[in-house]
Coordinates of C-alpha atoms in Angstrom, one line a residue:
X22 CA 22.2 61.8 -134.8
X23 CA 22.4 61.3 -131.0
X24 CA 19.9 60.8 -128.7
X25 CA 19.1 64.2 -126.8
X26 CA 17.4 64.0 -123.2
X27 CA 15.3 66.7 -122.3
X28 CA 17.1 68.3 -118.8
X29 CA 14.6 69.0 -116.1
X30 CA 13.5 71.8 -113.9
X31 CA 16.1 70.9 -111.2
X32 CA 18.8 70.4 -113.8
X33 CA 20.3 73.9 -113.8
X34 CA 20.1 74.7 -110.2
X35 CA 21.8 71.0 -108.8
X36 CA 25.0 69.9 -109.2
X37 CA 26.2 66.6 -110.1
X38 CA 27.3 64.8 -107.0
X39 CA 31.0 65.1 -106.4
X40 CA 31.6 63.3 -103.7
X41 CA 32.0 59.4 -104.3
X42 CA 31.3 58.7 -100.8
X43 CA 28.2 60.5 -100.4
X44 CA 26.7 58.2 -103.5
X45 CA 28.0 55.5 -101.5
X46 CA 25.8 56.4 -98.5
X47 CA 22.7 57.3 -100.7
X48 CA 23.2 53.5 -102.3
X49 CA 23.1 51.9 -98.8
X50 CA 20.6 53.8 -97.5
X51 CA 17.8 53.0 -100.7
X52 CA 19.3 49.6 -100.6
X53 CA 18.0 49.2 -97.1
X54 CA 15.0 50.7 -97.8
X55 CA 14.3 47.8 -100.7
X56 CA 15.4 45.4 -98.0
X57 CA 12.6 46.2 -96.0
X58 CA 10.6 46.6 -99.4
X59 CA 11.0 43.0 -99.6
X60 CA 11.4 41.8 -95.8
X61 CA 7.9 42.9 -96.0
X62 CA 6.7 41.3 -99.1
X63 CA 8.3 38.2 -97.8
X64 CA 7.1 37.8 -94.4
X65 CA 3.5 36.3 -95.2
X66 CA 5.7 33.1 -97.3
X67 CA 8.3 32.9 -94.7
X68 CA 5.7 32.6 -92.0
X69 CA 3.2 31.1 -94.4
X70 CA 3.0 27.3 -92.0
X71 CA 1.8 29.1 -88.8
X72 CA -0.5 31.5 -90.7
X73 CA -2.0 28.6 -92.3
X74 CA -2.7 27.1 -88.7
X75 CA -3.7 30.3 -87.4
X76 CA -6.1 31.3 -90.1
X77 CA -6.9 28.3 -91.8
X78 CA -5.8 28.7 -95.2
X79 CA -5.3 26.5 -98.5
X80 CA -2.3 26.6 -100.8
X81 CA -4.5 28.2 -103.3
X82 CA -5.5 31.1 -100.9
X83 CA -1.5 31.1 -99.7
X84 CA -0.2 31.3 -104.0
X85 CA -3.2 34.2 -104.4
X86 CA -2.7 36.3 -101.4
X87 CA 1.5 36.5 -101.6
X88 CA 0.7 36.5 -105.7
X89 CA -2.0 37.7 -107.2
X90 CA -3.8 39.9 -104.8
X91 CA -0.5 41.2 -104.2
X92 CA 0.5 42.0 -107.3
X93 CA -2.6 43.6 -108.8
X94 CA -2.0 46.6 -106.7
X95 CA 1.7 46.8 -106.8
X96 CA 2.3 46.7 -110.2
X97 CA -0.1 49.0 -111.9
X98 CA -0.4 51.5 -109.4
X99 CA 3.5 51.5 -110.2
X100 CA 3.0 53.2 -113.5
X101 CA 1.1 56.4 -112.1
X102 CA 3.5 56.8 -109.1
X103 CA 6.5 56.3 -111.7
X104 CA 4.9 58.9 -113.5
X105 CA 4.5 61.4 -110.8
X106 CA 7.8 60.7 -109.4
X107 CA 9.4 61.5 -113.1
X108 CA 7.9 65.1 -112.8
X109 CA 8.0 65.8 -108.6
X110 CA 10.7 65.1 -106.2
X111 CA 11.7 61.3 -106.2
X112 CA 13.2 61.2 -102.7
X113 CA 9.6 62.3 -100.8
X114 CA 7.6 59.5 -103.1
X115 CA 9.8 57.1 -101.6
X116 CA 9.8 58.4 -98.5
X117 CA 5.6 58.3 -98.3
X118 CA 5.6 54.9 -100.1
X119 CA 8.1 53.4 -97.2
X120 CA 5.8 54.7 -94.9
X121 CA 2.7 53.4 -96.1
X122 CA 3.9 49.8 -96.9
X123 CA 5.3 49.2 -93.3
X124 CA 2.5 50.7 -91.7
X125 CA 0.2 48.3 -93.9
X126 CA 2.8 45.3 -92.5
X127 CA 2.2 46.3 -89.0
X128 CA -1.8 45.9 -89.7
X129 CA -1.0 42.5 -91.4
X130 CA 0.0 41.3 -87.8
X131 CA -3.8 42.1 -86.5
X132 CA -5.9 40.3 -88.7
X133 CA -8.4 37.9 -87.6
X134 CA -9.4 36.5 -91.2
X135 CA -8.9 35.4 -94.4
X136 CA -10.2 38.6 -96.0
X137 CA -8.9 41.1 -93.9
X138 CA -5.3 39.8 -94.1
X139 CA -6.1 40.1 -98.0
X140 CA -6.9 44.1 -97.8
X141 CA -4.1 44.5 -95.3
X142 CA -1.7 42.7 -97.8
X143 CA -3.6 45.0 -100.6
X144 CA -2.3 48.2 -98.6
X145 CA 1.4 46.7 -98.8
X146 CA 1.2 46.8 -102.6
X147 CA 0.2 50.1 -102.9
X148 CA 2.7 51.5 -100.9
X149 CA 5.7 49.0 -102.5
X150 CA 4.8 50.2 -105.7
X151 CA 6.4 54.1 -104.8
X152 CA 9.4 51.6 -103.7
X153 CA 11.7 50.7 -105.9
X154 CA 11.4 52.8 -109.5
X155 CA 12.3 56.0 -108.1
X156 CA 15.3 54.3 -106.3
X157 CA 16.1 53.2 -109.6
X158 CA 16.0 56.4 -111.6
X159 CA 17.9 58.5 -108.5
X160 CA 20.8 55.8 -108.5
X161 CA 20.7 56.1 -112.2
X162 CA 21.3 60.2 -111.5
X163 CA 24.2 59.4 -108.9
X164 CA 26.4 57.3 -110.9
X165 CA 28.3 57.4 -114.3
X166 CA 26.7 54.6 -116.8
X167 CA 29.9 52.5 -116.8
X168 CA 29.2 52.2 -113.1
X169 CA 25.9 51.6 -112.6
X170 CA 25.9 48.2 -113.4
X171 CA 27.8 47.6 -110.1
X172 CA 25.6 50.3 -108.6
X173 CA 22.2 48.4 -109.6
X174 CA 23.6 45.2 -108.2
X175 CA 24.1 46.1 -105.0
X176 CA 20.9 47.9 -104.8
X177 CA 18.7 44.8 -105.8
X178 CA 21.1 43.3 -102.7
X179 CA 17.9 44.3 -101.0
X180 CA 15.8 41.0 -102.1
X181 CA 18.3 38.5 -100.7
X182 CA 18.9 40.4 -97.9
X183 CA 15.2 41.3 -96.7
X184 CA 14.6 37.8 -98.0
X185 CA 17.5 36.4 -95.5
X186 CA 16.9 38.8 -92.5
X187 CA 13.3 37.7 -92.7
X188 CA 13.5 34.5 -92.1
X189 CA 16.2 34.9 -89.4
X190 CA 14.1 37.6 -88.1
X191 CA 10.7 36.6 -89.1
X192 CA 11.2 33.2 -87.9
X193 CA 13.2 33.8 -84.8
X194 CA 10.4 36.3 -83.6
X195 CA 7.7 34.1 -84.3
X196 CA 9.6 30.9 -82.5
X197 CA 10.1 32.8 -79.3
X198 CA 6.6 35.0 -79.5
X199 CA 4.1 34.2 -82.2
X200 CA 3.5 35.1 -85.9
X201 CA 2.1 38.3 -85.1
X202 CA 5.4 40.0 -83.7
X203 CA 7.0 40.4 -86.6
X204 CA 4.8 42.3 -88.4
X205 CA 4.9 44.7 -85.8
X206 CA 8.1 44.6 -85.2
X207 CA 9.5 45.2 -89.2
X208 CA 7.1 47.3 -89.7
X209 CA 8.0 49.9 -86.9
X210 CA 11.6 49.6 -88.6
X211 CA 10.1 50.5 -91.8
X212 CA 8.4 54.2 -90.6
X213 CA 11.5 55.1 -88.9
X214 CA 13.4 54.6 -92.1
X215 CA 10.9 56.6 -94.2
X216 CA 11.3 59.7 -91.8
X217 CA 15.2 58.8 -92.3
X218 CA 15.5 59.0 -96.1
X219 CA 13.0 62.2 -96.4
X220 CA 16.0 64.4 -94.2
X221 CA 18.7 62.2 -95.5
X222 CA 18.6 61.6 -99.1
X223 CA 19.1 64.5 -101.6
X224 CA 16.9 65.1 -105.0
X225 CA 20.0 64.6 -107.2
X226 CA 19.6 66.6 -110.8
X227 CA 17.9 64.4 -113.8
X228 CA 20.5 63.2 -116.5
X229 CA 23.1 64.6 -114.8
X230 CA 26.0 62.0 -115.7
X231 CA 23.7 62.2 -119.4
X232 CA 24.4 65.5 -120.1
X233 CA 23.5 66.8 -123.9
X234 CA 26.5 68.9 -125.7
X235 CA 25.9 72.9 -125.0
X236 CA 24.1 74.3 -128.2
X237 CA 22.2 71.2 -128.7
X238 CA 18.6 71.1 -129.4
X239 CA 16.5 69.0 -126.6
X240 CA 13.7 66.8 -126.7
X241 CA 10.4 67.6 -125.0
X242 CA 9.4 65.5 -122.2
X243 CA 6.6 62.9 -123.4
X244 CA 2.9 62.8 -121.6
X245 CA 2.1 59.9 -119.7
X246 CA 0.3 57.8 -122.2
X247 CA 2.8 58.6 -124.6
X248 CA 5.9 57.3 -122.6
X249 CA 4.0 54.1 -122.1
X250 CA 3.6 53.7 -125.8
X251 CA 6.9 54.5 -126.0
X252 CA 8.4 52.0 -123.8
X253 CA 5.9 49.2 -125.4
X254 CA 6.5 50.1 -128.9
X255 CA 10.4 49.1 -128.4
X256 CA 10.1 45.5 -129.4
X257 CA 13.9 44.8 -127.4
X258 CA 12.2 46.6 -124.5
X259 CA 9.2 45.0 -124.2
X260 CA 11.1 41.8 -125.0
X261 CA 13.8 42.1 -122.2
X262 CA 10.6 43.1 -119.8
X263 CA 8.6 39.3 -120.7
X264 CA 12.4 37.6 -120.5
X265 CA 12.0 39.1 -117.0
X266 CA 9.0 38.4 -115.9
X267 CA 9.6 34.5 -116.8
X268 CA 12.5 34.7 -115.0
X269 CA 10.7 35.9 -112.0
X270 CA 7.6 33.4 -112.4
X271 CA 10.8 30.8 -111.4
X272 CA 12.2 33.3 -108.7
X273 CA 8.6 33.9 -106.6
X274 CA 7.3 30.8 -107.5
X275 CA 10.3 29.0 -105.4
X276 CA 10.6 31.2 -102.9
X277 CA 6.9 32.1 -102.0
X278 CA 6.8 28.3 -101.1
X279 CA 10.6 27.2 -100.3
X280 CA 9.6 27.9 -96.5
X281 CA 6.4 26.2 -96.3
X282 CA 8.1 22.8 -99.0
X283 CA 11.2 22.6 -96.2
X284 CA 9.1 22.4 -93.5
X285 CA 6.1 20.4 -94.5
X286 CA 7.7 17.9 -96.8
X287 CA 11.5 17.9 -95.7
X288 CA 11.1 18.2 -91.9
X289 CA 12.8 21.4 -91.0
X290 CA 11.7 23.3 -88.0
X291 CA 11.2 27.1 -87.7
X292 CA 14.5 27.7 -85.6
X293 CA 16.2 25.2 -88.0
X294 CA 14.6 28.0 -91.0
X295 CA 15.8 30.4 -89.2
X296 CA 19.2 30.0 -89.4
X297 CA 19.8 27.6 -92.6
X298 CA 17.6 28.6 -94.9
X299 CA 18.7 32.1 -94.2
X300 CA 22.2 31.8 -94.9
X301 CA 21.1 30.2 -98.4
X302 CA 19.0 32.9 -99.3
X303 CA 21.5 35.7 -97.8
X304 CA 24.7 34.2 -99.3
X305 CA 23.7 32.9 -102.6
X306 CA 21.3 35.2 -103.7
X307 CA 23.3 38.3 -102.5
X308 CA 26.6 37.0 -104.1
X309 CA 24.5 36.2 -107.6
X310 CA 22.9 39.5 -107.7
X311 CA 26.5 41.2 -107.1
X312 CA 28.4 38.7 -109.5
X313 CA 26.0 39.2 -112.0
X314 CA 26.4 43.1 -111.7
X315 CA 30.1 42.5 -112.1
X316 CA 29.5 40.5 -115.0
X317 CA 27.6 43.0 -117.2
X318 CA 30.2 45.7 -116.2
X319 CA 32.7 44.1 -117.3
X320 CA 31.0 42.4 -120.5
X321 CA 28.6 44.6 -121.3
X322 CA 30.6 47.2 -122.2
X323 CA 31.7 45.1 -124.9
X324 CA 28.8 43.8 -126.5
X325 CA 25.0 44.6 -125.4
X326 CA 24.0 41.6 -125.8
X327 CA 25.6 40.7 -122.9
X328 CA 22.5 42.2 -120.9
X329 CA 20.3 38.9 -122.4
X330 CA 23.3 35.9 -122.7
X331 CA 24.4 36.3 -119.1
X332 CA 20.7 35.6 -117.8
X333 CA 19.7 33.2 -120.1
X334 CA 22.9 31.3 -119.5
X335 CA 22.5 31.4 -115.9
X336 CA 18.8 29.8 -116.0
X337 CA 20.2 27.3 -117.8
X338 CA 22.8 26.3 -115.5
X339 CA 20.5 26.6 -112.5
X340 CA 17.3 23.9 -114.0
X341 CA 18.6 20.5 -112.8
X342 CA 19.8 21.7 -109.1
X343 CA 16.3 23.1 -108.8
X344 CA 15.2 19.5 -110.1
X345 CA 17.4 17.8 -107.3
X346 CA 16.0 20.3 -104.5
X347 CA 12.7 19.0 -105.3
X348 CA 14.2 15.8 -105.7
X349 CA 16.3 15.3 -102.3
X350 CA 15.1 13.0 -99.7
X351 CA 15.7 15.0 -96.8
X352 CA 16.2 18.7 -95.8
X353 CA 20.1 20.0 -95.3
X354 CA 20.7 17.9 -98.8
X355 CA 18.0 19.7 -100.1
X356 CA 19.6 23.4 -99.3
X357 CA 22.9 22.3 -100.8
X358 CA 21.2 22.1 -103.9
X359 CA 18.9 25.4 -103.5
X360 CA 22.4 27.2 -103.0
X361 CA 22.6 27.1 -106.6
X362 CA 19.7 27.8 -108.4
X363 CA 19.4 30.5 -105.4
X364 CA 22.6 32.0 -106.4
X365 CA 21.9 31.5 -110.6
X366 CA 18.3 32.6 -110.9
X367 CA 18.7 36.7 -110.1
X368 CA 21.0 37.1 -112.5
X369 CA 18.7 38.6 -115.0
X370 CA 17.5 41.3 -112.6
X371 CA 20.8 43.4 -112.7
X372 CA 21.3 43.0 -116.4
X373 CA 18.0 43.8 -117.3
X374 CA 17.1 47.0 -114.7
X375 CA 21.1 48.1 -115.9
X376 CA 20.2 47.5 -119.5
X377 CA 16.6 49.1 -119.9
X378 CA 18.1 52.1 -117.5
X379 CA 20.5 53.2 -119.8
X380 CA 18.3 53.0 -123.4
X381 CA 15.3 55.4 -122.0
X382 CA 15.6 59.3 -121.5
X383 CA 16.5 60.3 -118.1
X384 CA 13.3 61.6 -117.5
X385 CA 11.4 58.6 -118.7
X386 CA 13.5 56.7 -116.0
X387 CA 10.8 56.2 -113.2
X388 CA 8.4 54.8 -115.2
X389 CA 10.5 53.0 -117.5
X390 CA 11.4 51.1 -114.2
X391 CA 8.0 50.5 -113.6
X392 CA 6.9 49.7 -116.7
X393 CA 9.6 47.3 -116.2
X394 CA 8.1 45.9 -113.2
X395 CA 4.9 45.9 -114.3
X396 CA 5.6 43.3 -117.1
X397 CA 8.5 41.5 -114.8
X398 CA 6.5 41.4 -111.2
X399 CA 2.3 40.5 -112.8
X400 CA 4.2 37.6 -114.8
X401 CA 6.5 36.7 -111.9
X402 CA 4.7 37.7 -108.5
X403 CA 1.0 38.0 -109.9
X404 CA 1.3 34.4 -111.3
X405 CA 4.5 32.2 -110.1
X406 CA 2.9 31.9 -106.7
X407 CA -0.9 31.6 -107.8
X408 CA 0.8 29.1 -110.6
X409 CA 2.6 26.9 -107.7
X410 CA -0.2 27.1 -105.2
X411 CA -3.0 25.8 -107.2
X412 CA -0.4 23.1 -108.6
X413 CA -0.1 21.8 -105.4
X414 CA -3.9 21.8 -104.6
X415 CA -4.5 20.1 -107.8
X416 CA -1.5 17.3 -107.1
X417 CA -2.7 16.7 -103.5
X418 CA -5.4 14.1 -104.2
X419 CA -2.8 12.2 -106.5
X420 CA 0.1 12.4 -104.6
X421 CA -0.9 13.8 -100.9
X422 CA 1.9 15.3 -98.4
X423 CA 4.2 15.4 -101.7
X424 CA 2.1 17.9 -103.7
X425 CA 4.2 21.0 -103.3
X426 CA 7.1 18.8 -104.9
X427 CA 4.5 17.5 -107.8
X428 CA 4.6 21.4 -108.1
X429 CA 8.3 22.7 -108.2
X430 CA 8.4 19.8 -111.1
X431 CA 5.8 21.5 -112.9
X432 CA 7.3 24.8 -112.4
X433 CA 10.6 23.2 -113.9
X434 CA 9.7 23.9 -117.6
X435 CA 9.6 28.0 -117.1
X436 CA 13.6 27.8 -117.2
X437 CA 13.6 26.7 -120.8
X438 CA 11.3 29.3 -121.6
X439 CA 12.8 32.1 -119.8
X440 CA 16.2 31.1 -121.1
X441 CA 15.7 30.9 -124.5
X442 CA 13.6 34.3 -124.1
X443 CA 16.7 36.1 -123.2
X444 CA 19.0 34.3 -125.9
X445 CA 16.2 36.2 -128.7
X446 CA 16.6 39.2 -126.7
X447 CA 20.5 38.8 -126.8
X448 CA 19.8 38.3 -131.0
X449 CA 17.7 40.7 -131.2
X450 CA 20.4 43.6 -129.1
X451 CA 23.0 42.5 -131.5
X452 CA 21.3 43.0 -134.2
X453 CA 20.1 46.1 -133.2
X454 CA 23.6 47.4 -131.9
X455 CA 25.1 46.2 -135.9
X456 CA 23.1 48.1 -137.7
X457 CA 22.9 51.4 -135.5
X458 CA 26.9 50.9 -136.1
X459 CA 26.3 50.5 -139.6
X460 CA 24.2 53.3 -140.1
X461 CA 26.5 55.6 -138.1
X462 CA 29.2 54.6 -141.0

């Protein structure tokens, strides 16, 4: 028997959107809202050397406050926003959460201490977890299923891209002013956009490209605690979600402290950072993200299990040019081999969002996405920077100016595990596809 989603209140008054162009300009607008999303996040790593002058912090205090601290608030507060949005009008959450997080990014340029830059940061997390779930569930309501694949991958274009124009921007400002300036500056950016997508954006109607059959019977939504046991109860759910977040222990624990490595062990200078390190980030994160959305389009409608081999492949690829980033003696040799693993290690975050998107009820959408990112960003965020940062306190006795490289080696191993995470989840969805083929015999 087929799966029947429940329609919500706004599903018999909207239409579906007819107009390819107008999804078009809803993607691109919520894909710049999650580039400031994470231009935000970013900005305390990407200016982490002068903050650390400035303020007089440790690495320890750097992997907790961009970690940790960070994620504590961002992820769980997720799952009662997710909730909300699921059952209220998406498009406003977004809008209020886009204006709470810059104007918390804007405070993060007036601290004067250690503590206060903590609650500041603290204030970013709450408003970045109303951020990116509800764009997932309205894209998921603009476009078919055998487009949203391509559709998710250029929305989560945003991390590259905020990562990218932060550095250019981030570190340009802060070269010609100070490290304060940006904060103001991105964050002003970020309340003007929140007043843009509240008039701009349009509620689109839940499930609408998941129609059920007229004459149907519909399932009742679920309460809140029982769409979290719902979501944990799937063992290929929870398992794509943990494949995730190892994946993103790699992703934040490299990128929280790629700035900071270049510059204090490799010798690069902030208008050097500006530039280079930019166009690594930009170019090869953007272009995996979008190749790997390509991918699972194209292969995914073939088998599922597509959604787990194409990540867990790509990590695999990407371990020993991460080793010789770490490795290389000197900085431009270095970012010819960060180009890689920059371009290889995202590829799990279309194929999983695309994949966990289309197996929940349209109305369990939201907070399936941040369920998702619960699991993916308090494994990844919460602990790949704390992880790296206390690594390199703990090398620095030992091996001195070189302890942030004693730590990307130590990080290493987490490719193995995430990979081979993702090829049981790739067993585990073909198993699960042949016998719901089987049974439908």
């Amino acid at each position: 028997m087929p799966i029947m989603y429940p329609r919500g209140p706004d599903m018999a008054n909207q239409p579906i959107s007819k107009r390819p162009a107008r999804g078009g300009l809803i993607l691109g607008m919520l894909c710049f809202v999650y580039v400031l999303n994470f231009l935000d996040r970013q900005l305390i790593s990407i200016l982490a050397k002068p903050i650390q002058d400035a303020l007089h912090i440790s690495d320890s205090q750097l992997g907790r406050i961009t970690g940790l601290y960070f994620a504590l608030f961002y992820c769980f507060i997720a799952i009662p926003v997710g909730w909300l949005a699921d059952r209220t009008n998406r498009v406003r959450v977004l809008s209020a959460a886009c204006a709470l997080w810059s104007a918390a990014t804007a405070a993060c340029g007036m601290v004067g201490t250690y503590g206060q830059l903590v609650v500041a940061r603290m204030l970013v997390g709450v408003g970045e977890a109303g951020g990116v779930p509800p764009s997932y569930a309205i894209i998921s309501d603009y476009f078919p299923r055998e487009k949203r694949g391509t559709a998710m991958a250029i929305f989560n274009l945003g991390p590259p891209l905020g990562s990218a124009l932060g550095v250019a921007l981030g570190a340009s400002l802060a070269a010609a002013f100070n490290w304060r300036i940006p904060f103001y500056v991105i964050g002003a950016i970020g309340v003007v956009t929140a007043i843009a997508v509240y008039f701009l954006i349009d509620e689109p109607a839940r499930g609408g490209h998941d129609a059920v059959p007229a004459g149907e019977e519909q399932l009742a939504p679920n309460g809140f605690i029982a769409t979290i046991v719902r979501f944990f109860a799937d063992p290929i759910l929870l398992l794509a979600s943990l494949a995730s977040g190892a994946a993103n222990f790699i992703t934040y624990g490299i990128s929280n402290f790629a700035t900071l490595f270049l510059m204090r062990e490799k010798g690069m200078q902030l208008n050097e950072v500006a530039i280079w390190y930019a166009l690594v980030v930009g170019i090869g994160m953007s272009g995996g993200i979008y190749v790997s959305g390509r991918l699972i389009d194209r292969f995914g409608a073939r088998t599922k299990a597509a959604h787990a081999f194409i990540p867990a492949l790509s990590l695999f690829l990407a371990l020993p040019f991460f080793l010789a980033f770490a490795w290389a003696p000197g900085w431009k040799l270095a970012l010819i081999f960060l180009t890689i693993p920059t371009f290889l290690n995202s590829f799990f975050l279309p194929a999983t969002v695309t994949f966990i998107q289309g197996e929940v009820r349209p109305d369990e959408r939201v907070i399936s996405g941040a369920l998702l990112l619960l699991v993916m960003n308090f494994i990844g965020l919460g602990l790949g920077p704390t992880y790296v940062g206390m690594a390199s306190d703990f090398f620095r006795p030992a091996h001195g100016v070189h302890a942030l490289q004693t730590a990307f080696y130590a990080l290493a191993p987490m490719y193995l595990i995430a990979g081979v995470l993702f090829l049981g989840l790739a067993r585990m969805i073909a198993r699960s596809s042949s016998s719901a083929q089987g049974s439908s015999k």
